[in-house]
mmCIF file of C-alpha atoms in Angstrom:
data_model
loop_
_atom_site.group_PDB
_atom_site.id
_atom_site.type_symbol
_atom_site.label_atom_id
_atom_site.label_comp_id
_atom_site.label_asym_id
_atom_site.label_seq_id
_atom_site.Cartn_x
_atom_site.Cartn_y
_atom_site.Cartn_z
ATOM 1 C CA MET M 1 -25.973 -15.894 -134.213
ATOM 2 C CA ALA M 2 -24.675 -13.830 -131.569
ATOM 3 C CA ILE M 3 -22.696 -14.965 -128.564
ATOM 4 C CA THR M 4 -23.791 -12.856 -125.371
ATOM 5 C CA GLN M 5 -21.680 -12.938 -122.706
ATOM 6 C CA PRO M 6 -23.060 -12.614 -118.765
ATOM 7 C CA THR M 7 -22.965 -9.019 -117.057
ATOM 8 C CA TYR M 8 -21.734 -9.218 -113.311
ATOM 9 C CA PRO M 9 -23.062 -6.667 -111.110
ATOM 10 C CA ILE M 10 -19.899 -4.706 -109.585
ATOM 11 C CA ASP M 11 -19.040 -4.318 -105.618
ATOM 12 C CA THR M 12 -18.997 -1.540 -104.780
ATOM 13 C CA THR M 13 -18.666 -2.139 -100.601
ATOM 14 C CA PRO M 14 -14.931 -0.562 -100.946
ATOM 15 C CA ARG M 15 -15.503 2.322 -101.618
ATOM 16 C CA ARG M 16 -18.955 3.139 -99.039
ATOM 17 C CA ALA M 17 -16.414 2.281 -96.172
ATOM 18 C CA GLY M 18 -13.827 4.681 -97.226
ATOM 19 C CA LEU M 19 -16.016 7.042 -97.703
ATOM 20 C CA MET M 20 -17.660 6.424 -94.090
ATOM 21 C CA LEU M 21 -14.210 5.982 -92.665
ATOM 22 C CA ALA M 22 -13.440 9.989 -94.437
ATOM 23 C CA LEU M 23 -16.512 10.811 -92.818
ATOM 24 C CA VAL M 24 -15.584 9.546 -89.619
ATOM 25 C CA ILE M 25 -12.674 11.123 -89.315
ATOM 26 C CA ALA M 26 -14.000 14.042 -90.001
ATOM 27 C CA LEU M 27 -16.766 14.250 -87.343
ATOM 28 C CA HIS M 28 -13.886 13.241 -84.812
ATOM 29 C CA ILE M 29 -11.771 16.277 -85.694
ATOM 30 C CA VAL M 30 -15.178 18.705 -85.485
ATOM 31 C CA ALA M 31 -15.807 17.449 -82.349
ATOM 32 C CA ILE M 32 -12.597 18.217 -81.408
ATOM 33 C CA ALA M 33 -12.271 20.842 -81.879
ATOM 34 C CA ILE M 34 -15.352 22.319 -80.856
ATOM 35 C CA LEU M 35 -14.764 20.140 -77.100
ATOM 36 C CA LEU M 36 -11.492 22.375 -76.939
ATOM 37 C CA SER M 37 -12.645 25.951 -77.813
ATOM 38 C CA LEU M 38 -15.324 25.009 -74.899
ATOM 39 C CA ASP M 39 -12.568 23.650 -72.212
ATOM 40 C CA VAL M 40 -10.927 26.920 -72.750
ATOM 41 C CA LEU M 41 -13.710 29.481 -72.607
ATOM 42 C CA PRO M 42 -15.654 28.573 -69.378
ATOM 43 C CA LEU M 43 -12.320 27.868 -66.425
ATOM 44 C CA PRO M 44 -12.427 31.378 -65.847
ATOM 45 C CA ALA M 45 -15.724 31.635 -65.081
ATOM 46 C CA ARG M 46 -15.141 28.566 -62.345
ATOM 47 C CA LEU M 47 -12.082 30.137 -61.077
ATOM 48 C CA ALA M 48 -14.246 33.623 -60.076
ATOM 49 C CA THR M 49 -17.079 31.363 -58.711
ATOM 50 C CA LEU M 50 -14.359 29.292 -56.640
ATOM 51 C CA MET M 51 -13.166 32.550 -55.099
ATOM 52 C CA VAL M 52 -16.020 34.124 -54.287
ATOM 53 C CA ARG M 53 -17.077 30.707 -51.707
ATOM 54 C CA VAL M 54 -13.749 31.573 -50.403
ATOM 55 C CA THR M 55 -13.962 35.392 -48.712
ATOM 56 C CA GLN M 56 -17.930 34.789 -48.242
ATOM 57 C CA ALA M 57 -16.755 31.841 -45.250
ATOM 58 C CA PRO M 58 -14.483 34.001 -42.586
ATOM 59 C CA PRO M 59 -17.343 36.321 -42.078
ATOM 60 C CA LYS M 60 -19.736 34.249 -40.401
ATOM 61 C CA GLN M 61 -17.601 33.190 -37.155
ATOM 62 C CA THR M 62 -16.664 36.752 -36.801
ATOM 63 C CA GLU M 63 -20.374 37.687 -36.727
ATOM 64 C CA PHE M 64 -21.365 34.921 -34.082
ATOM 65 C CA THR M 65 -17.938 35.370 -31.558
ATOM 66 C CA PRO M 66 -18.731 38.903 -30.222
ATOM 67 C CA PRO M 67 -21.863 38.626 -29.080
ATOM 68 C CA ARG M 68 -21.537 35.602 -25.975
ATOM 69 C CA PRO M 69 -18.789 37.446 -23.873
ATOM 70 C CA LYS M 70 -22.110 40.471 -23.097
ATOM 71 C CA PRO M 71 -24.533 38.359 -21.787
ATOM 72 C CA VAL M 72 -22.033 36.594 -19.074
ATOM 73 C CA THR M 73 -20.590 39.787 -17.975
ATOM 74 C CA ASN M 74 -24.172 41.008 -17.906
ATOM 75 C CA LYS M 75 -25.376 38.028 -15.487
ATOM 76 C CA SER M 76 -21.762 37.786 -13.559
ATOM 77 C CA VAL M 77 -22.407 41.909 -12.378
ATOM 78 C CA ALA M 78 -26.448 40.910 -12.071
ATOM 79 C CA GLN M 79 -25.499 37.835 -9.635
ATOM 80 C CA ASN M 80 -22.865 40.001 -7.808
ATOM 81 C CA HIS M 81 -25.012 42.950 -6.416
ATOM 82 C CA PRO M 82 -27.728 40.958 -4.877
ATOM 83 C CA GLU M 83 -25.118 38.708 -2.464
ATOM 84 C CA PRO M 84 -23.562 41.017 0.516
ATOM 85 C CA ALA M 85 -27.236 40.961 1.526
ATOM 86 C CA PRO M 86 -26.799 37.209 3.564
ATOM 87 C CA GLU M 87 -24.399 39.356 6.191
ATOM 88 C CA ARG M 88 -26.842 39.554 8.712
ATOM 89 C CA PRO M 89 -27.123 35.388 9.856
ATOM 90 C CA LEU M 90 -23.574 35.597 9.847
ATOM 91 C CA LEU M 91 -23.435 37.852 13.171
ATOM 92 C CA ALA M 92 -26.130 35.646 15.053
ATOM 93 C CA ALA M 93 -23.677 32.519 13.826
ATOM 94 C CA GLU M 94 -21.004 34.766 15.759
ATOM 95 C CA THR M 95 -23.018 35.640 18.591
ATOM 96 C CA GLN M 96 -23.853 32.253 18.905
ATOM 97 C CA ALA M 97 -20.448 31.005 18.912
ATOM 98 C CA PRO M 98 -19.537 32.188 22.768
ATOM 99 C CA ALA M 99 -21.923 30.272 23.997
ATOM 100 C CA ALA M 100 -21.153 27.071 22.470
ATOM 101 C CA VAL M 101 -17.045 27.743 23.861
ATOM 102 C CA GLU M 102 -18.135 28.342 27.700
ATOM 103 C CA ALA M 103 -20.288 25.595 28.106
ATOM 104 C CA PRO M 104 -16.635 22.757 27.909
ATOM 105 C CA ALA M 105 -15.504 26.069 29.254
ATOM 106 C CA SER M 106 -17.324 25.132 32.632
ATOM 107 C CA LYS M 107 -17.947 21.653 32.325
ATOM 108 C CA GLN M 108 -13.615 21.360 32.773
ATOM 109 C CA ILE M 109 -13.691 23.074 35.460
ATOM 110 C CA PRO M 110 -15.109 20.910 38.378
ATOM 111 C CA ARG M 111 -12.883 17.965 37.804
ATOM 112 C CA PRO M 112 -10.788 17.455 40.911
ATOM 113 C CA ALA M 113 -7.173 16.969 39.831
ATOM 114 C CA PRO M 114 -5.814 12.426 40.104
ATOM 115 C CA PRO M 115 -3.461 12.500 43.621
ATOM 116 C CA PRO M 116 -0.036 11.964 43.081
ATOM 117 C CA VAL M 117 1.508 8.720 42.450
ATOM 118 C CA VAL M 118 4.017 7.839 45.034
ATOM 119 C CA ALA M 119 6.577 5.320 44.381
ATOM 120 C CA THR M 120 7.710 3.267 46.918
ATOM 121 C CA ALA M 121 11.214 2.870 46.512
ATOM 122 C CA THR M 122 12.667 -0.786 47.721
ATOM 123 C CA PRO M 123 15.313 0.207 50.359
ATOM 124 C CA VAL M 124 19.076 -0.848 49.145
ATOM 125 C CA ALA M 125 21.524 -2.404 51.875
ATOM 126 C CA ALA M 126 23.845 -0.500 53.237
ATOM 127 C CA ALA M 127 27.355 -2.136 51.793
ATOM 128 C CA SER M 128 30.067 -2.727 54.577
ATOM 129 C CA GLU M 129 33.158 -1.140 54.137
ATOM 130 C CA PRO M 130 36.279 -4.335 53.818
ATOM 131 C CA ARG M 131 37.850 -4.446 56.887
ATOM 132 C CA PHE M 132 41.561 -5.889 57.499
ATOM 133 C CA ASP M 133 42.113 -5.826 61.169
ATOM 134 C CA ALA M 134 40.386 -9.008 61.757
ATOM 135 C CA ALA M 135 42.706 -11.537 63.857
ATOM 136 C CA TYR M 136 41.840 -14.366 61.866
ATOM 137 C CA LEU M 137 43.253 -12.844 58.646
ATOM 138 C CA ASP M 138 46.783 -13.052 60.142
ATOM 139 C CA ASN M 139 48.585 -10.438 58.644
ATOM 140 C CA PRO M 140 52.396 -9.902 59.148
ATOM 141 C CA ALA M 141 53.440 -6.084 59.929
ATOM 142 C CA PRO M 142 55.688 -3.914 57.558
ATOM 143 C CA GLY M 143 59.164 -5.006 58.009
ATOM 144 C CA TYR M 144 61.255 -2.172 58.844
ATOM 145 C CA PRO M 145 64.479 -1.254 56.807
ATOM 146 C CA ALA M 146 67.665 -0.974 58.051
ATOM 147 C CA LEU M 147 68.851 1.913 56.194
ATOM 148 C CA SER M 148 65.545 3.680 58.178
ATOM 149 C CA ARG M 149 66.553 1.984 61.456
ATOM 150 C CA ARG M 150 69.673 3.565 61.057
ATOM 151 C CA MET M 151 68.617 6.510 60.125
ATOM 152 C CA GLY M 152 65.892 7.221 62.510
ATOM 153 C CA GLU M 153 63.768 7.607 59.797
ATOM 154 C CA GLU M 154 59.650 7.615 61.405
ATOM 155 C CA GLY M 155 55.809 8.397 60.186
ATOM 156 C CA GLN M 156 53.029 7.328 58.966
ATOM 157 C CA VAL M 157 51.865 6.233 55.497
ATOM 158 C CA ILE M 158 48.256 5.747 54.290
ATOM 159 C CA LEU M 159 47.408 3.828 51.809
ATOM 160 C CA ARG M 160 44.208 3.313 49.363
ATOM 161 C CA VAL M 161 43.841 -0.529 48.648
ATOM 162 C CA PHE M 162 40.526 -1.906 46.152
ATOM 163 C CA VAL M 163 40.011 -4.828 47.714
ATOM 164 C CA GLU M 164 38.401 -7.247 45.172
ATOM 165 C CA PRO M 165 34.474 -9.780 46.133
ATOM 166 C CA ASN M 166 37.413 -12.622 46.989
ATOM 167 C CA GLY M 167 39.278 -10.668 49.586
ATOM 168 C CA ARG M 168 42.392 -9.644 47.563
ATOM 169 C CA PRO M 169 43.490 -5.795 46.369
ATOM 170 C CA SER M 170 44.011 -5.303 42.909
ATOM 171 C CA GLN M 171 45.060 -1.704 43.839
ATOM 172 C CA VAL M 172 47.343 -0.141 46.329
ATOM 173 C CA GLN M 173 48.540 3.249 46.468
ATOM 174 C CA ILE M 174 49.700 5.635 48.366
ATOM 175 C CA LYS M 175 47.159 8.258 49.925
ATOM 176 C CA THR M 176 49.575 10.597 52.251
ATOM 177 C CA GLY M 177 52.761 9.251 52.658
ATOM 178 C CA SER M 178 55.455 9.397 55.511
ATOM 179 C CA GLY M 179 58.312 11.659 54.013
ATOM 180 C CA SER M 180 61.003 8.550 53.465
ATOM 181 C CA PRO M 181 60.051 6.753 50.013
ATOM 182 C CA ARG M 182 61.544 3.707 51.382
ATOM 183 C CA LEU M 183 59.102 3.392 54.241
ATOM 184 C CA ASP M 184 56.370 3.643 51.910
ATOM 185 C CA GLN M 185 57.626 0.988 49.915
ATOM 186 C CA ALA M 186 57.837 -0.971 52.651
ATOM 187 C CA ALA M 187 54.168 -0.437 53.808
ATOM 188 C CA GLN M 188 52.645 -1.015 49.885
ATOM 189 C CA GLU M 189 55.107 -4.499 49.639
ATOM 190 C CA ALA M 190 53.322 -5.742 52.404
ATOM 191 C CA VAL M 191 49.917 -4.775 52.258
ATOM 192 C CA TRP M 192 49.301 -6.401 48.629
ATOM 193 C CA ARG M 193 50.326 -9.713 50.899
ATOM 194 C CA TRP M 194 47.438 -9.197 52.579
ATOM 195 C CA LYS M 195 44.022 -10.439 52.531
ATOM 196 C CA PHE M 196 40.674 -9.025 53.613
ATOM 197 C CA PHE M 197 37.381 -9.172 54.455
ATOM 198 C CA PRO M 198 35.548 -8.378 50.996
ATOM 199 C CA ALA M 199 32.990 -5.710 51.473
ATOM 200 C CA ARG M 200 29.434 -6.453 51.224
ATOM 201 C CA ARG M 201 25.873 -5.739 50.367
ATOM 202 C CA GLY M 202 23.443 -8.107 52.025
ATOM 203 C CA ALA M 203 24.582 -11.375 51.342
ATOM 204 C CA GLU M 204 26.402 -10.343 48.467
ATOM 205 C CA ALA M 205 30.713 -9.792 48.368
ATOM 206 C CA ILE M 206 31.428 -6.582 46.558
ATOM 207 C CA GLY M 207 34.882 -4.959 45.241
ATOM 208 C CA ALA M 208 34.891 -1.592 47.298
ATOM 209 C CA TRP M 209 37.988 0.994 48.602
ATOM 210 C CA VAL M 210 40.230 1.175 51.919
ATOM 211 C CA LEU M 211 42.080 3.081 53.916
ATOM 212 C CA VAL M 212 44.556 1.517 55.605
ATOM 213 C CA PRO M 213 46.859 3.349 57.643
ATOM 214 C CA ILE M 214 50.915 1.848 58.593
ATOM 215 C CA ASP M 215 53.079 3.520 61.155
ATOM 216 C CA PHE M 216 56.413 3.618 61.601
ATOM 217 C CA ASN M 217 57.473 4.053 64.986
ATOM 218 C CA LEU M 218 61.336 2.788 66.520
ATOM 219 C CA ARG M 219 60.454 3.590 70.057
ATOM 220 C CA GLY M 220 57.605 1.198 70.280
#
């Protein structure tokens, strides 16, 4: 009796997988080669079309710009010609202008000039001069210098005196000298001690100038 061993089916799946991978790789290589050949060839055609589009754009702008100024100039010329016609109403307005000017001139003629206003000035009271000859003032006569007596000096001294409102002299000046400095000095020293009746304007005492003559005479 013969003994038979069982037979098992042989697994061929790894071989098939290897063949499939080889086919896929071969197909990819062929596809890549085809794509490279296709990308290189159509590039110049695309660049050519782009260049054509760029060159065709500018002539459209140049065609529309020149005809625009032509109708504007024609309209301006056509409008300027009929304007000189309205010169006639200006003449009528000019002829009517003098009539409007003459009307106010005729109205201003009959207006009388206003009467002059006379300003009434308030009367100013005259100021009286200071007095020095009143008896109640008791002003002593100037002393006669002894040397002038021995030398026989005589003369008249006219003093210019400013009398204050209180009746006292504040300035004593020689207006006309006697010819002798001693007599002039004696007259000044005496008048400095005098009292005066001050000048007045109305009821108010004021300061004023007065001339005081003093005579030096040995015979009197």
